[in-house]
GROMACS .gro file of N, CA and C in nm:
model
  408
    1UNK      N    1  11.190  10.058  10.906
    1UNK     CA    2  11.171   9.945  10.994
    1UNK      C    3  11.130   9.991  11.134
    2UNK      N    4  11.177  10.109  11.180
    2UNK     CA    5  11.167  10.125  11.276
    2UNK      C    6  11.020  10.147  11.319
    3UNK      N    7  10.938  10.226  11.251
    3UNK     CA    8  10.797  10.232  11.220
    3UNK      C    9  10.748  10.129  11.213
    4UNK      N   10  10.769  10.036  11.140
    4UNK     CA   11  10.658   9.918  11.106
    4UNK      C   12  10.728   9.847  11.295
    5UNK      N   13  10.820   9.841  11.329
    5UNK     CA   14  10.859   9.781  11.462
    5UNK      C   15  10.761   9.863  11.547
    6UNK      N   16  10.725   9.970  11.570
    6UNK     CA   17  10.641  10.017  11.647
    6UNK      C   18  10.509  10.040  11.653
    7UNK      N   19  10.459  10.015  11.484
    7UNK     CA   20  10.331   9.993  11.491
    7UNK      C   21  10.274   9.856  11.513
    8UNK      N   22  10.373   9.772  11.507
    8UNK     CA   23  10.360   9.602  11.547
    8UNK      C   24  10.363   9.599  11.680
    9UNK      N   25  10.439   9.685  11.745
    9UNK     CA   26  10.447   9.678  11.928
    9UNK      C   27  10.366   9.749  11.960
   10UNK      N   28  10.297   9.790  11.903
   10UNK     CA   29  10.110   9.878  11.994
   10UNK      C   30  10.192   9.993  12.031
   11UNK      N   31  10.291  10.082  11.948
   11UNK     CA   32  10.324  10.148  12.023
   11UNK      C   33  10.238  10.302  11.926
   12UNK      N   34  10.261  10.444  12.005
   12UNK     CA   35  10.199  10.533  11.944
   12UNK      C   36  10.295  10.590  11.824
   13UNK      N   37  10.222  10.595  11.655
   13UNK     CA   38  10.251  10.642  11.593
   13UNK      C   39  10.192  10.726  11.523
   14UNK      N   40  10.258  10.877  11.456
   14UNK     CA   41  10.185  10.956  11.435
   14UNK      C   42  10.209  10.976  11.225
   15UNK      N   43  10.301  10.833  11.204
   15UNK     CA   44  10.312  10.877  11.097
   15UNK      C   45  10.222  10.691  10.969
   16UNK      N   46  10.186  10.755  10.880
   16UNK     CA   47  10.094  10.682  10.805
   16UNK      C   48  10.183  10.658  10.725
   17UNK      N   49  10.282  10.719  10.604
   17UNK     CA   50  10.316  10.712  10.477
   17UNK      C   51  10.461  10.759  10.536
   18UNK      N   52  10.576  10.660  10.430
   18UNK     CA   53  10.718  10.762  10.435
   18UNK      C   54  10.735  10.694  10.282
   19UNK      N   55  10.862  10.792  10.227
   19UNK     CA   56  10.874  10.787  10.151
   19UNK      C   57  11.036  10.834  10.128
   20UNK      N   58  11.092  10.694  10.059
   20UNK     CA   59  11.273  10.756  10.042
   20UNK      C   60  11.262  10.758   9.854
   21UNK      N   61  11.322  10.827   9.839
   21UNK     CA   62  11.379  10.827   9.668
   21UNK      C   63  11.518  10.792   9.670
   22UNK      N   64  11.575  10.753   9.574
   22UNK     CA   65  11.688  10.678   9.542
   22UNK      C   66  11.718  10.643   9.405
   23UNK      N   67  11.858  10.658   9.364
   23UNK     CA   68  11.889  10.654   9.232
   23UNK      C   69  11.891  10.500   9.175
   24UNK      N   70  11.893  10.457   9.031
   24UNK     CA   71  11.827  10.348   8.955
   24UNK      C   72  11.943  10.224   8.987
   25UNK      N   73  12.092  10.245   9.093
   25UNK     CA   74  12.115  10.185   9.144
   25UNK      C   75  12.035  10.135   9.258
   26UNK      N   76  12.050  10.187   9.314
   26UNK     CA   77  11.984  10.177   9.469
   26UNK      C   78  11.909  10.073   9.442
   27UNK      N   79  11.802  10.110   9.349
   27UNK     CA   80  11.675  10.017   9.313
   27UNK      C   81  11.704   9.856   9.283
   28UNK      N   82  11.803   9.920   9.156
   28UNK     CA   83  11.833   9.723   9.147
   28UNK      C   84  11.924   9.693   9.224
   29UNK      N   85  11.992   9.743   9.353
   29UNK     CA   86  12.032   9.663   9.456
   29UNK      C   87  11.895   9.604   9.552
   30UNK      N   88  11.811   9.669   9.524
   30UNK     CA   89  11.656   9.612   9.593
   30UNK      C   90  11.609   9.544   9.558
   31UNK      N   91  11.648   9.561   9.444
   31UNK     CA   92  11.542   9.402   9.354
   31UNK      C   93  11.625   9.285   9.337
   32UNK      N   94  11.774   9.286   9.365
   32UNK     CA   95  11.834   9.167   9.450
   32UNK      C   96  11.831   9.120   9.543
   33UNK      N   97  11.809   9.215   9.580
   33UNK     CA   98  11.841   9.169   9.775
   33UNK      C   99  11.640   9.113   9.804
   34UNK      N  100  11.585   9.156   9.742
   34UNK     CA  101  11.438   9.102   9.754
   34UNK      C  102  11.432   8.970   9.695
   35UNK      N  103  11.476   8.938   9.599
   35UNK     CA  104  11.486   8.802   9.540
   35UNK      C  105  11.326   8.741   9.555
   36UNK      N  106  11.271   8.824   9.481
   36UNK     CA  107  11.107   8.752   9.431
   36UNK      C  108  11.125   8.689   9.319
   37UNK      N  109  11.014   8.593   9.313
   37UNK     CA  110  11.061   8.518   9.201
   37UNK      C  111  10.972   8.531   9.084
   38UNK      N  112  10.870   8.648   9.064
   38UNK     CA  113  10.830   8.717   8.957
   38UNK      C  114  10.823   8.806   8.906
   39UNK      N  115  11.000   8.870   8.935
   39UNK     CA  116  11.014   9.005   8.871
   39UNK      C  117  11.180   8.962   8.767
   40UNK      N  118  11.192   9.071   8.689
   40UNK     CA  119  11.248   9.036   8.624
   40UNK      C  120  11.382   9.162   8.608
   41UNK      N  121  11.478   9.124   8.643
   41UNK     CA  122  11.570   9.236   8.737
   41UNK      C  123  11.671   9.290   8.623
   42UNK      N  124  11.655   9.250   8.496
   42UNK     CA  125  11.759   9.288   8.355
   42UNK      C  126  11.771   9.419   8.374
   43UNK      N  127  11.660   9.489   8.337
   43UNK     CA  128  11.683   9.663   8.367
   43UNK      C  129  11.558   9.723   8.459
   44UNK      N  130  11.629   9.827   8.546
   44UNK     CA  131  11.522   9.872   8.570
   44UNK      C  132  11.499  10.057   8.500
   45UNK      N  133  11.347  10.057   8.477
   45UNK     CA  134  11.275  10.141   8.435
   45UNK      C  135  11.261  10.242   8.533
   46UNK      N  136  11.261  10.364   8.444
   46UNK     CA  137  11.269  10.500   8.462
   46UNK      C  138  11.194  10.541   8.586
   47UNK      N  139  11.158  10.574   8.654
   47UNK     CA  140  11.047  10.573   8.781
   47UNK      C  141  10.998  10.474   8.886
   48UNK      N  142  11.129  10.402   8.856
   48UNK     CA  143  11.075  10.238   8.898
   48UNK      C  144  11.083  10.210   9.075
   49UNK      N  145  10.998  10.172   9.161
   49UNK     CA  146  10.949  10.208   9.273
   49UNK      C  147  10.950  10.081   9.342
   50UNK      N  148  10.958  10.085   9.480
   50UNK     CA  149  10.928   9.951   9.563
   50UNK      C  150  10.818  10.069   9.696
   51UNK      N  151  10.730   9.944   9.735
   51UNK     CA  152  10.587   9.968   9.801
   51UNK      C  153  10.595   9.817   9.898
   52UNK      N  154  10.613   9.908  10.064
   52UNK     CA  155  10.655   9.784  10.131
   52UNK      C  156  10.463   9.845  10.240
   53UNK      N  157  10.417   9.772  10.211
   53UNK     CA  158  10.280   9.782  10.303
   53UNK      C  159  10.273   9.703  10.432
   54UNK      N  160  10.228   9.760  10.525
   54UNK     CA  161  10.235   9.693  10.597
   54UNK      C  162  10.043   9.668  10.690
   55UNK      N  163  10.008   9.544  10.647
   55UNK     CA  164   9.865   9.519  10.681
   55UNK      C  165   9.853   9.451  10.773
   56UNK      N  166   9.731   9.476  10.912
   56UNK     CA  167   9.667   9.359  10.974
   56UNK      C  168   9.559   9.332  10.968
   57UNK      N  169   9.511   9.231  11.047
   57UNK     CA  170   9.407   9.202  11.043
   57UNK      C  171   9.289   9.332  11.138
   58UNK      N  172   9.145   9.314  11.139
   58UNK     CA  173   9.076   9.432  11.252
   58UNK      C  174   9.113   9.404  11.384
   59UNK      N  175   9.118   9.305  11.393
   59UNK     CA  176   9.138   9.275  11.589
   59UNK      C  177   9.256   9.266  11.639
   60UNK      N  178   9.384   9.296  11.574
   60UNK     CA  179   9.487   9.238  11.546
   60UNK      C  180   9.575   9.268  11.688
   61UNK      N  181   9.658   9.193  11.790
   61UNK     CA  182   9.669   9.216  11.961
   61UNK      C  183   9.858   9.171  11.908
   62UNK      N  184   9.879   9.130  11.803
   62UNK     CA  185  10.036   9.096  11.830
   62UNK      C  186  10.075   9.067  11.696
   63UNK      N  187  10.223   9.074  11.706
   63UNK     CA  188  10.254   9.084  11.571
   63UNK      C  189  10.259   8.929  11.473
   64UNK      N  190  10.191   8.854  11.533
   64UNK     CA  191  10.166   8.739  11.428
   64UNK      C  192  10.022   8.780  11.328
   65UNK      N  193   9.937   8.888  11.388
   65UNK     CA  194   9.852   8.902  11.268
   65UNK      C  195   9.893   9.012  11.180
   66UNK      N  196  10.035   9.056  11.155
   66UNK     CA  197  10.102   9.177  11.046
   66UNK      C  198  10.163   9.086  10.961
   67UNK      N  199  10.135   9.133  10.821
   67UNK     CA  200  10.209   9.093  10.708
   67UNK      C  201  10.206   9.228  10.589
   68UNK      N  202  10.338   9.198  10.527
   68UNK     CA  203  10.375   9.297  10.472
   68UNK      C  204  10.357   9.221  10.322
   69UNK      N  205  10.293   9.340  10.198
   69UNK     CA  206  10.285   9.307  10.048
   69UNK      C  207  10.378   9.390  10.037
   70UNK      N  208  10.463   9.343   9.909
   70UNK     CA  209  10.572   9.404   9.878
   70UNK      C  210  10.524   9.437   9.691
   71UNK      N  211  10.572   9.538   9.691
   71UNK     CA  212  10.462   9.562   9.499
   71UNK      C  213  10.645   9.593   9.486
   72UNK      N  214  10.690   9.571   9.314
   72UNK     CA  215  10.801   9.662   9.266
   72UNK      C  216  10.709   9.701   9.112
   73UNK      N  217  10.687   9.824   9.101
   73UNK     CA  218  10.630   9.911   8.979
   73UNK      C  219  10.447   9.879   8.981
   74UNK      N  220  10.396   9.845   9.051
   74UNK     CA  221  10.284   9.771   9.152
   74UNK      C  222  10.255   9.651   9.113
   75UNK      N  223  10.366   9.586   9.096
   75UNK     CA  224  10.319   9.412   9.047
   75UNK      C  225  10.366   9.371   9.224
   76UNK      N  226  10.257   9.330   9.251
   76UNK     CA  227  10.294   9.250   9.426
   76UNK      C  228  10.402   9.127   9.406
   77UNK      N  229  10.508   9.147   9.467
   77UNK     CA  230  10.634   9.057   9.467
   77UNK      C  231  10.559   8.909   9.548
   78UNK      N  232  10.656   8.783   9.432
   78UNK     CA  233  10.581   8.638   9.548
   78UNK      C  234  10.723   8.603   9.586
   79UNK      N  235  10.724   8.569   9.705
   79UNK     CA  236  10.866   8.461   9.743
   79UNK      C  237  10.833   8.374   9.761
   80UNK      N  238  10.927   8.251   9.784
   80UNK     CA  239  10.974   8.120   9.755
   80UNK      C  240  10.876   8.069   9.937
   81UNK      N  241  10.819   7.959   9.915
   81UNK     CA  242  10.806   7.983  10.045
   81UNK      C  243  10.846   7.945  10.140
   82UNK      N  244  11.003   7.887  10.127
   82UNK     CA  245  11.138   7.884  10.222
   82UNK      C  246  11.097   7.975  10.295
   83UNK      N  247  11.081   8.142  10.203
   83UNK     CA  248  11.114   8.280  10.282
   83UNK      C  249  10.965   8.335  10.331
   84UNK      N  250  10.851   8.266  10.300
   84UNK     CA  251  10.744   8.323  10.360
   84UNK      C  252  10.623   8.179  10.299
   85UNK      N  253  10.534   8.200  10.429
   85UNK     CA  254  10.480   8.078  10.431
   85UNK      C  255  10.355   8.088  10.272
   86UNK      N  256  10.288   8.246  10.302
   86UNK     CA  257  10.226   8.278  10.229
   86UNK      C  258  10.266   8.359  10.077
   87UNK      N  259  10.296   8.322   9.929
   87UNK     CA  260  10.431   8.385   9.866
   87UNK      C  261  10.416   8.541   9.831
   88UNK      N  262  10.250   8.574   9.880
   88UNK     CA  263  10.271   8.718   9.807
   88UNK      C  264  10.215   8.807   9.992
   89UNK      N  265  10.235   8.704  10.074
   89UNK     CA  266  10.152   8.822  10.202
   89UNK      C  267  10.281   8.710  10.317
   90UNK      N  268  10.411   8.795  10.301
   90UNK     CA  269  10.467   8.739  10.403
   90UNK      C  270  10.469   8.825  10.601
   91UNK      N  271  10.476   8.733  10.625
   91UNK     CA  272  10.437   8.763  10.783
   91UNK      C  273  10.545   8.812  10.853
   92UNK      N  274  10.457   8.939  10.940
   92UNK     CA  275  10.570   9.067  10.982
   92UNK      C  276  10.712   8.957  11.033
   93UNK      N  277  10.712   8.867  11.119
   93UNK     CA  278  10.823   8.775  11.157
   93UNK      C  279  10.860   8.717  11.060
   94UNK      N  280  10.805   8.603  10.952
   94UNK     CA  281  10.935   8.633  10.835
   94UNK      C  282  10.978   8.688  10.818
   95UNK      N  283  10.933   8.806  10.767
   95UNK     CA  284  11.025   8.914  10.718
   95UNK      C  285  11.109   8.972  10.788
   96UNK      N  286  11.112   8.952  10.927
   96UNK     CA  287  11.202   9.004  11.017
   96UNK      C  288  11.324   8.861  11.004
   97UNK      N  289  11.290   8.767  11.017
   97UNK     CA  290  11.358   8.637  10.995
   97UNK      C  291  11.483   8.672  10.845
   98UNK      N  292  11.378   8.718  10.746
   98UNK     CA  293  11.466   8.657  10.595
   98UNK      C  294  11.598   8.810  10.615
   99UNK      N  295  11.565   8.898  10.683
   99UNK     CA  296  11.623   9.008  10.699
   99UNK      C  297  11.825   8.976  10.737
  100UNK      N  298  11.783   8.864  10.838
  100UNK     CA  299  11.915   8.801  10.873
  100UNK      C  300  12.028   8.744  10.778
  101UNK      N  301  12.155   8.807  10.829
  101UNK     CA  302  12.248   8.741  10.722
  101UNK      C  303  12.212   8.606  10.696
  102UNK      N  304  12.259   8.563  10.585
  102UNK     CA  305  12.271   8.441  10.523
  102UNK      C  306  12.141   8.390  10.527
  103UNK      N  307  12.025   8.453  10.527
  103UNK     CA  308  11.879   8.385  10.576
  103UNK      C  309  11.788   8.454  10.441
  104UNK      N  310  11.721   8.388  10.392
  104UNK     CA  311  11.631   8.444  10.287
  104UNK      C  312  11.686   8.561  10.178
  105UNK      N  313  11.658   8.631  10.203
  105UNK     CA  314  11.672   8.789  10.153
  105UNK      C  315  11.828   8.801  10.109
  106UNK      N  316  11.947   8.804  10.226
  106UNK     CA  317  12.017   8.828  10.215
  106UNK      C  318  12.088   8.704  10.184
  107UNK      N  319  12.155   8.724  10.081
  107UNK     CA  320  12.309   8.606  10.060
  107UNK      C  321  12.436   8.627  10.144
  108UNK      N  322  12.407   8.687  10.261
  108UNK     CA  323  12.590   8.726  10.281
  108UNK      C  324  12.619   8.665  10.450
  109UNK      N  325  12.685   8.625  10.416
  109UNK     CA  326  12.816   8.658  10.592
  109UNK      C  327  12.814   8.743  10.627
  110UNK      N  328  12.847   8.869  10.585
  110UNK     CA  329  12.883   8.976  10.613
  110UNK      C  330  12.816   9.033  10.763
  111UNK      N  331  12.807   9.135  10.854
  111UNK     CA  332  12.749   9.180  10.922
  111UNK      C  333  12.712   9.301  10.887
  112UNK      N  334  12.601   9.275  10.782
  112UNK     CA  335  12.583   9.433  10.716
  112UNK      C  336  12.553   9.540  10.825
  113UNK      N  337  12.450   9.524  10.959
  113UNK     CA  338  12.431   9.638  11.039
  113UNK      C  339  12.554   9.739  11.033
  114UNK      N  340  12.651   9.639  11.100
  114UNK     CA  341  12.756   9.706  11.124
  114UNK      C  342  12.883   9.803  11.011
  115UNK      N  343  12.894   9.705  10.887
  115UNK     CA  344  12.936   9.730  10.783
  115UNK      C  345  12.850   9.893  10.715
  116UNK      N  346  12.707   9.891  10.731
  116UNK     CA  347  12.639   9.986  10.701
  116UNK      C  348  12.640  10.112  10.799
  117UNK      N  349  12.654  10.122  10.943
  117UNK     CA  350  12.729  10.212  11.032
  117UNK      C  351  12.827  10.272  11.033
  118UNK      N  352  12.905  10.166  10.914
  118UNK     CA  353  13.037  10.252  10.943
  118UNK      C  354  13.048  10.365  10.863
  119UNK      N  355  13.124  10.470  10.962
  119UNK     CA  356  13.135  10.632  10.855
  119UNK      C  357  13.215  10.604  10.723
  120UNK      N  358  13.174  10.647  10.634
  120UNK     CA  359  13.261  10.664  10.506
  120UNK      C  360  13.355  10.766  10.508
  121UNK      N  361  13.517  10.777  10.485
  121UNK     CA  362  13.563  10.844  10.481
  121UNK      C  363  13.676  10.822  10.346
  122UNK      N  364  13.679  10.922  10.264
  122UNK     CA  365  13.691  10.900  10.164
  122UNK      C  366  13.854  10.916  10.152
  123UNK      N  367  13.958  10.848  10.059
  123UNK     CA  368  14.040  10.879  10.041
  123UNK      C  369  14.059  11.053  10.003
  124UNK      N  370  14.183  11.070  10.050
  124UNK     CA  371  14.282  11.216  10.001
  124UNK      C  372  14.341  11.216   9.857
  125UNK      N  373  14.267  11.251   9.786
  125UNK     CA  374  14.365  11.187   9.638
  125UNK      C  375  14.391  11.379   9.606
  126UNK      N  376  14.343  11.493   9.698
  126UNK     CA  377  14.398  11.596   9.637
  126UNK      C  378  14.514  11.674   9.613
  127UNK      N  379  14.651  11.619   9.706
  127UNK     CA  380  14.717  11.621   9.748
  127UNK      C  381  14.810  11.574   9.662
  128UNK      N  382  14.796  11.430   9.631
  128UNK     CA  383  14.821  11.328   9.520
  128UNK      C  384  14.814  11.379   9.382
  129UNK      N  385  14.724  11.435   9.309
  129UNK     CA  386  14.674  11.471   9.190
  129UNK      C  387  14.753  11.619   9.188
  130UNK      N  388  14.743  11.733   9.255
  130UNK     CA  389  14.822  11.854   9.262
  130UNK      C  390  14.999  11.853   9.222
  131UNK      N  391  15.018  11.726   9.327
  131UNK     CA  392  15.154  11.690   9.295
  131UNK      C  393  15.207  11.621   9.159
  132UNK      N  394  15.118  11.538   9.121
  132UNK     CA  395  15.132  11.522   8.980
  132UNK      C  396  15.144  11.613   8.873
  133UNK      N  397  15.057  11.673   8.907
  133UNK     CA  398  15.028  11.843   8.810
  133UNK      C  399  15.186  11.861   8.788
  134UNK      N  400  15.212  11.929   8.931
  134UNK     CA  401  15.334  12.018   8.948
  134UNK      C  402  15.466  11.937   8.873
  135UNK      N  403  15.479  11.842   8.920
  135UNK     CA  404  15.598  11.788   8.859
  135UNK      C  405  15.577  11.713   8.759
  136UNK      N  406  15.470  11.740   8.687
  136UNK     CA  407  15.439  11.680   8.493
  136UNK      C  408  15.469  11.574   8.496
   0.00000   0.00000   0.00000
């Protein structure tokens, strides 16, 4: 996001392509939280990929002429057009819009930013489990 935020603000970028990998969870937590309404989320397949593009127009001076195609395995995702005016070329500000709790995209209350910041720190169970050992 932070990229597509700065190539929408005219700002200087030196990067074209990124690329995250992620395990076949990850994925179908993506293909929920995307909630297109011509994909079909039962299982996902072995190599299975999301492609967030981000296009403008040639003359393009502000971010009302950016819209992002969203492909999952390269079938271009359509949304509802509650969540984007156009269903398969939604506009860089929808998509900044549906991003918001409880707004499009996301189903939740929650304050994911923050919820997603927070450090993970994992329970002590070694301590626990040793002692079990010992006294059978």
């Amino acid at each position: 996001m932070e990229v597509m935020d700065a190539i929408v603000n005219n700002k200087e970028v030196d990067t074209k392509f990124m690329m995250y990998s992620a395990h076949d969870w990850t994925v179908a937590t993506m293909q929920e939280f995307m909630k297109s309404v011509n994909s079909n989320f039962t299982v996902v397949p072995y190599a299975a990929q999301y492609t967030f593009e981000l296009h403008s127009t040639n003359d393009c001076s502000s971010s009302d002429c950016y819209w992002l195609e969203i492909y999952n395995n390269g079938v271009i995702q359509e949304f509802s057009t509650d969540a984007c005016a156009n269903s398969t070329k939604c506009k860089y500000e929808e998509f900044l819009q549906n991003l918001l709790p409880s707004k499009g995209f996301i189903a939740s209350t929650d304050d994911y930013v923050t919820d997603c910041a927070t450090p993970y720190t994992p329970a002590d169970f070694s301590v626990t489990w040793i002692e079990r050992k010992m006294n059978g």
